Short mmCIF file of C-alpha atoms in Angstrom, two decimals:
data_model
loop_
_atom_site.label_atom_id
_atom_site.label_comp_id
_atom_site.label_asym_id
_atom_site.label_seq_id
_atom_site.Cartn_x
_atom_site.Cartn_y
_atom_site.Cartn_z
CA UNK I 1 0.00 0.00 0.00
CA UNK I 2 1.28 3.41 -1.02
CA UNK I 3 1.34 5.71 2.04
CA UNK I 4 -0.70 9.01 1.74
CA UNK I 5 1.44 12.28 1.48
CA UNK I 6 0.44 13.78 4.88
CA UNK I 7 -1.57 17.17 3.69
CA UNK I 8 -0.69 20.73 5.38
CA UNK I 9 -3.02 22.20 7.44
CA UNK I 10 -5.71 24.30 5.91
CA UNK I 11 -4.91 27.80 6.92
CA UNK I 12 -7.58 29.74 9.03
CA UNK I 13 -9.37 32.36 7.10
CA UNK I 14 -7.97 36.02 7.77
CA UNK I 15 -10.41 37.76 9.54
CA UNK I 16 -11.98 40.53 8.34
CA UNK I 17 -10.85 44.14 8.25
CA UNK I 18 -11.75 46.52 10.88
CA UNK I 19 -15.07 48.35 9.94
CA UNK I 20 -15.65 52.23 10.93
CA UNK I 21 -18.76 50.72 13.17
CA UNK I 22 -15.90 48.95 15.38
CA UNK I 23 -13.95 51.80 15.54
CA UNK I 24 -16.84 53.80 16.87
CA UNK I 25 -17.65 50.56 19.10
CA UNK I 26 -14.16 51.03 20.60
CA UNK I 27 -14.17 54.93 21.05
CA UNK I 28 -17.33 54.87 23.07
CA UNK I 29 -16.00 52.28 25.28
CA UNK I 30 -13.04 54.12 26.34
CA UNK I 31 -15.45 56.79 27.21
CA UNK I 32 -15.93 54.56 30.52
CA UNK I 33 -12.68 54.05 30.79
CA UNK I 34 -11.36 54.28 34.45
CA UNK I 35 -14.70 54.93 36.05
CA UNK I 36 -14.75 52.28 38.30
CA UNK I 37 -18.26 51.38 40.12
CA UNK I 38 -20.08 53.49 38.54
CA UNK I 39 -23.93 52.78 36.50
CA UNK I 40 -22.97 52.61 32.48
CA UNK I 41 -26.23 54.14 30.89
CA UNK I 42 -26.27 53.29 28.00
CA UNK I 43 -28.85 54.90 25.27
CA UNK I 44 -28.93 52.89 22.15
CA UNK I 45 -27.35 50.47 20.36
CA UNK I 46 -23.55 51.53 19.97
CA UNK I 47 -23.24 52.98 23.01
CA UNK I 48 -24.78 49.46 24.94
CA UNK I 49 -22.23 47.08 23.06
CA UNK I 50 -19.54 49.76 24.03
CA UNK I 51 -20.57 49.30 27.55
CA UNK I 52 -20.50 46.02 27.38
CA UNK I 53 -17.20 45.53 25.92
CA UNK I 54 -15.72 47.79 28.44
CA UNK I 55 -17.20 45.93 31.40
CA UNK I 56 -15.48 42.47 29.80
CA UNK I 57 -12.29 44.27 29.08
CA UNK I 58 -10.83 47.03 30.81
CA UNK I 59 -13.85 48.07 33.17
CA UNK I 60 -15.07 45.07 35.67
CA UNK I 61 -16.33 47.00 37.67
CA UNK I 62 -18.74 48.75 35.52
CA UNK I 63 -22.61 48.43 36.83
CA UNK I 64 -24.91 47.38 33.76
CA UNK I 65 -28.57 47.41 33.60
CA UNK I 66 -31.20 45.30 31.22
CA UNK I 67 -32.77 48.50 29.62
CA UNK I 68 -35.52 48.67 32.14
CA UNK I 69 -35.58 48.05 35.98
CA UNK I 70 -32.72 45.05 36.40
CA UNK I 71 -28.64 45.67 37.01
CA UNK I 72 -27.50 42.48 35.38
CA UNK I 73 -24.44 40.43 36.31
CA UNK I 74 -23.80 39.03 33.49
CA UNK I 75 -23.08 40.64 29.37
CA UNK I 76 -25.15 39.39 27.12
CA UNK I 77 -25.82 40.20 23.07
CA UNK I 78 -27.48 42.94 22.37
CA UNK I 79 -30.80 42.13 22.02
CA UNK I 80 -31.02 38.77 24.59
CA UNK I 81 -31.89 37.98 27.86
CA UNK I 82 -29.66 38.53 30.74
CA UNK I 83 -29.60 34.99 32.97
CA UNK I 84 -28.21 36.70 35.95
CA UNK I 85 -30.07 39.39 38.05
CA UNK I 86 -27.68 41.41 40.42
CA UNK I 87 -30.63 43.65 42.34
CA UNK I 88 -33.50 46.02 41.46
CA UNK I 89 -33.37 49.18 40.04
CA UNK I 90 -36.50 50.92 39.55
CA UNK I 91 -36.61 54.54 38.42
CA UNK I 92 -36.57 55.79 41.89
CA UNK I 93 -33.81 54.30 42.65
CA UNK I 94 -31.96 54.86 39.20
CA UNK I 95 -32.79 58.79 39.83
CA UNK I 96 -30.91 58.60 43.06
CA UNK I 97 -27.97 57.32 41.46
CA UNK I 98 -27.98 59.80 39.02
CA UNK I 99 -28.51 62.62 41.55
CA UNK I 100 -25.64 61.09 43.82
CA UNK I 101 -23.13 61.37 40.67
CA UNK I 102 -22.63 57.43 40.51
CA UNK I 103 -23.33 57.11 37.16
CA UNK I 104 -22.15 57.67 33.21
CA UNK I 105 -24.31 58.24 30.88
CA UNK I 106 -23.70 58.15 27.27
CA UNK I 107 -26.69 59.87 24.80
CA UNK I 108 -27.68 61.16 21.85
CA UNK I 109 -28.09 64.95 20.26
CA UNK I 110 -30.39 66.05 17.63
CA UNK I 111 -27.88 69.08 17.82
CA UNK I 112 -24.71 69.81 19.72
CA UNK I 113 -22.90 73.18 19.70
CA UNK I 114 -19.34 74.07 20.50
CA UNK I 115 -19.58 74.16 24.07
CA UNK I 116 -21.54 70.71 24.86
CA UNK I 117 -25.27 71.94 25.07
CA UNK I 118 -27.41 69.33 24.01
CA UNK I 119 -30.76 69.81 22.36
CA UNK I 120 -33.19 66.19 22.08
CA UNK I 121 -36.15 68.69 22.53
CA UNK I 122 -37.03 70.31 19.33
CA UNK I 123 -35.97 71.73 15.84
CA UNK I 124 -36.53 76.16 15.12
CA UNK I 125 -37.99 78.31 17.97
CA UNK I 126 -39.30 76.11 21.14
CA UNK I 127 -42.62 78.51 21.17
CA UNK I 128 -43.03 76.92 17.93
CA UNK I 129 -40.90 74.74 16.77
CA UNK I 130 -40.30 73.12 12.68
CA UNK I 131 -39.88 69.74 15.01
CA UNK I 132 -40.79 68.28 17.83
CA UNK I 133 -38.49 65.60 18.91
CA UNK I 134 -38.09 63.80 22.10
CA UNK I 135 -38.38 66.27 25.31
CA UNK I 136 -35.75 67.65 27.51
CA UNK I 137 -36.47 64.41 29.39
CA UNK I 138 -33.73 63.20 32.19
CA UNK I 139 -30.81 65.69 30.06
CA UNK I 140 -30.64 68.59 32.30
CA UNK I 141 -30.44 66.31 35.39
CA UNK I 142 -27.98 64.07 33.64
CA UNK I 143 -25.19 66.74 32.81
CA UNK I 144 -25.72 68.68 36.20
CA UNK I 145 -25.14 65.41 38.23
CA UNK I 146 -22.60 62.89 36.45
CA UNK I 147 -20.30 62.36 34.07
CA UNK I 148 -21.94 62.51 30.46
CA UNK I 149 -21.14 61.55 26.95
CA UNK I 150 -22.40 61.42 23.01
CA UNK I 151 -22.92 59.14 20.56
CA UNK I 152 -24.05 60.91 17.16
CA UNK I 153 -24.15 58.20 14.25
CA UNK I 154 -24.09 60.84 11.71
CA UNK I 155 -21.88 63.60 11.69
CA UNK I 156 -23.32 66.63 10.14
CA UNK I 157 -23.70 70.52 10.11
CA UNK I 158 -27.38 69.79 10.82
CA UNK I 159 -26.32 68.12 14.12
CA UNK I 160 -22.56 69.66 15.02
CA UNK I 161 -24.34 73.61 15.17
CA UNK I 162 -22.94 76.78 16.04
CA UNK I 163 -26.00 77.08 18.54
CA UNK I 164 -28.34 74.99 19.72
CA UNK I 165 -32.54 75.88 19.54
CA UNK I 166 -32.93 74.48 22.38
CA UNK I 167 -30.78 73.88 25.43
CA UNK I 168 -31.55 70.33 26.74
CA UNK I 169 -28.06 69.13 28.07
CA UNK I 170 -26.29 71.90 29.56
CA UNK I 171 -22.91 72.80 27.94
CA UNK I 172 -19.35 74.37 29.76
CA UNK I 173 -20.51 78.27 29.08
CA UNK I 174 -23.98 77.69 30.21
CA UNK I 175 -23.36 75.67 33.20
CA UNK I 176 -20.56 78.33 33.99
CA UNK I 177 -22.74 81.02 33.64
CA UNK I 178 -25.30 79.11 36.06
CA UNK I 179 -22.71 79.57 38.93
CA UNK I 180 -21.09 76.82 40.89
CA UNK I 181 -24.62 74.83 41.54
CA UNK I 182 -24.35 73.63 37.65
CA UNK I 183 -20.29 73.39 37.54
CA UNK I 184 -19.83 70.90 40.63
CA UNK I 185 -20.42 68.44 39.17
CA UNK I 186 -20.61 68.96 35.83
CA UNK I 187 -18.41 67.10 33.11
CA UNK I 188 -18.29 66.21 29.38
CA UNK I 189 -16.41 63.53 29.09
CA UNK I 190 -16.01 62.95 25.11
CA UNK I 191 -18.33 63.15 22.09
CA UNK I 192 -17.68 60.34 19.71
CA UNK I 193 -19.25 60.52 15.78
CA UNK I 194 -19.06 58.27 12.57
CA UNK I 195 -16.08 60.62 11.58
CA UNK I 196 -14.19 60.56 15.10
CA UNK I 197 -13.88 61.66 18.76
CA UNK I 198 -13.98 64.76 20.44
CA UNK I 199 -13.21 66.55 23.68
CA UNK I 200 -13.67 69.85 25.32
CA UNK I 201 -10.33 70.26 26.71
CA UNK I 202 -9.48 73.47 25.90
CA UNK I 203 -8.73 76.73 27.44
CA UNK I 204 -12.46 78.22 27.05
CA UNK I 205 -14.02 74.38 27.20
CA UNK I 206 -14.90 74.34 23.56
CA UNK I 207 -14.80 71.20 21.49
CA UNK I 208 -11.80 69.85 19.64
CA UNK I 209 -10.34 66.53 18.01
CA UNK I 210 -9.11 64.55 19.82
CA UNK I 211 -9.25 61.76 17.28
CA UNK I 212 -10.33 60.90 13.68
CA UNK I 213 -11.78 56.98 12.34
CA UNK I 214 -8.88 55.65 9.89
CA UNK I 215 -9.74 57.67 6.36
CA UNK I 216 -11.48 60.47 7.71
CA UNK I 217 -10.17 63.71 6.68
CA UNK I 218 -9.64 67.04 8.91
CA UNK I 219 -11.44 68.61 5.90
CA UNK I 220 -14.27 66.11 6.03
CA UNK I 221 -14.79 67.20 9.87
CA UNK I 222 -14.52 70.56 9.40
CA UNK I 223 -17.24 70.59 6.08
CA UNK I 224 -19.36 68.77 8.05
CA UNK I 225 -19.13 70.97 11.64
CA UNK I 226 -21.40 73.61 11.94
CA UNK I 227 -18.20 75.63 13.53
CA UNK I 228 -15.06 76.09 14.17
CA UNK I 229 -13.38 73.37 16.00
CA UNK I 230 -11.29 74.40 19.17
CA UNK I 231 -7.12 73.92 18.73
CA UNK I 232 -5.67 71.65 17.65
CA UNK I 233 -8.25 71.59 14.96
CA UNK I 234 -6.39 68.62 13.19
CA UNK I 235 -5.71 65.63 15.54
CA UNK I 236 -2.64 65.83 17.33
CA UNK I 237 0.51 63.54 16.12
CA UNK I 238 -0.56 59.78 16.14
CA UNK I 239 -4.45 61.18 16.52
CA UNK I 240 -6.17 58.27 14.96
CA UNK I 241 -8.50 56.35 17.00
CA UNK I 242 -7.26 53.45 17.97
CA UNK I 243 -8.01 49.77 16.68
CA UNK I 244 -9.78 46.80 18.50
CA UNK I 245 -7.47 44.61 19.97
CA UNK I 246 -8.08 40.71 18.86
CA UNK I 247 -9.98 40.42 22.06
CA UNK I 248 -11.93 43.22 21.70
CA UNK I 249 -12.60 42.69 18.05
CA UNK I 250 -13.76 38.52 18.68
CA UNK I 251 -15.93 40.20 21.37
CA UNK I 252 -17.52 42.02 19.48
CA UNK I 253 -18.26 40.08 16.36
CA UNK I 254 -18.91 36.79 18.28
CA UNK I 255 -20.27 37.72 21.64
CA UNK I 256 -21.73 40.91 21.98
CA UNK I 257 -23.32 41.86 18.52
CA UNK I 258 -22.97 38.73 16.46
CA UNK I 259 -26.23 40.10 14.30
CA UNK I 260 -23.85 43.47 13.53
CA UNK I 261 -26.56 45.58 14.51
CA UNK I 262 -23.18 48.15 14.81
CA UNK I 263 -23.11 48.03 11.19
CA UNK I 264 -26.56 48.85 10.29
CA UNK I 265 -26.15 52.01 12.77
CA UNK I 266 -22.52 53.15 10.91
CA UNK I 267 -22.39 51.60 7.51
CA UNK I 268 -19.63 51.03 5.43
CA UNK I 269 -18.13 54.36 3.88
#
């Protein structure tokens, strides 16, 4: 009998390329970075696989809720049933935490102006507004009492404005001109878009790069910024937002959004 010629192994398929949708996964997760025990909030779909890939990765400690009145202890998909129930947390008890500072929130913005105020509430002048949109709802409370962040899908000059109609979340110059009761407290921790992420650590507290998504342009920010962006207005040396790690990126794909719900929310350039 002629012996077989042993075959080589069959390489594993390369996996594939980053997407921009898990490069905005990862830059809202490092929003949490560092918090410690603290309650994630997470309002929507990026922003509640971020929080759950920090909690498995560089955030333990992170506090994560089912979307209604449970903190879970364990991380499921987005979208299925948690199996472990840590404790209780009706609204009640979810306002306390927010008024006692122990949690991060990370929302939305029909509009956002150079400072950080927030508007969810309506489009044109609030006596009577071309739009009504959500409410002020919890905002004011929110960005008086803990740490807050953004997650806008879709960068525009529609969204990034020069002013906002109506003042929902409460920005650096308003809550400065408020007086210490509104600036205790108060911190804007980073606003992260389809095109990149964005502090307010400057001199006057007015927004600037911090980073852009791999083949984003500064010029594509600044055509699509309803003003001008506080220095450095390009991202500093080495300012592109950093990758997934392996672990993060398996996460992601395999565990935490295996339907890619992230890239329905940030498609494909």
């Amino acid at each position: 009998m002629t012996p077989q010629t042993p075959q080589p192994p069959t390489p594993a398929p390369a996996p594939a390329p980053v997407t921009r949708a898990e490069y905005c996964v990862v830059a809202c997760a490092e929003a949490w970075r560092g918090d410690g025990e603290v309650l994630a909030a997470a309002m929507g779909t990026m922003p509640t696989i971020a929080a759950r890939l920090a909690k498995l990765t560089f955030a333990p400690d992170l506090l994560l809720t089912d979307g209604e009145a449970l903190l879970i202890g364990d991380v499921p998909a987005v979208g299925a049933r948690s199996e472990v129930t840590e404790g209780w947390l009706p609204y009640r008890r979810h306002l306390t935490m927010v008024m006692g500072g122990r949690r991060h929130v990370m929302m939305g913005a029909s509009q956002i102006d150079r400072f950080g105020n927030q508007n969810i509430s309506c489009v044109g002048d609030w006596r009577r507004p071309t739009r009504q949109l959500l409410g002020a709802r919890g905002a004011p409370a929110n960005t008086l009492n803990n740490p807050v962040s953004y997650w806008i899908p879709r960068h525009s000059p529609r969204v990034f404005v020069e002013r906002v109609d109506m003042i929902c979340g409460v920005g650096y110059d308003s809550a400065a001109a408020a007086g210490p009761s509104a600036t205790r407290f108060h911190e804007l921790r980073r606003v992260v878009s389809d095109l990149g992420v964005f502090d307010f650590a400057t001199r006057d507290r007015a927004m600037r790069v911090v980073s852009l998504h791999p083949g984003v342009t500064a010029d594509e920010v600044r055509a699509a910024t309803g003003f001008r962006l506080g220095p450095p207005e390009d991202p500093p040396p080495g300012g592109t937002t950093r990758a997934p790690t392996a672990e993060e990126l398996q996460l992601i794909r395999a565990v935490l959004d295996p339907a890619g719900l992230r890239e329905r929310e940030v498609p494909a350039p």
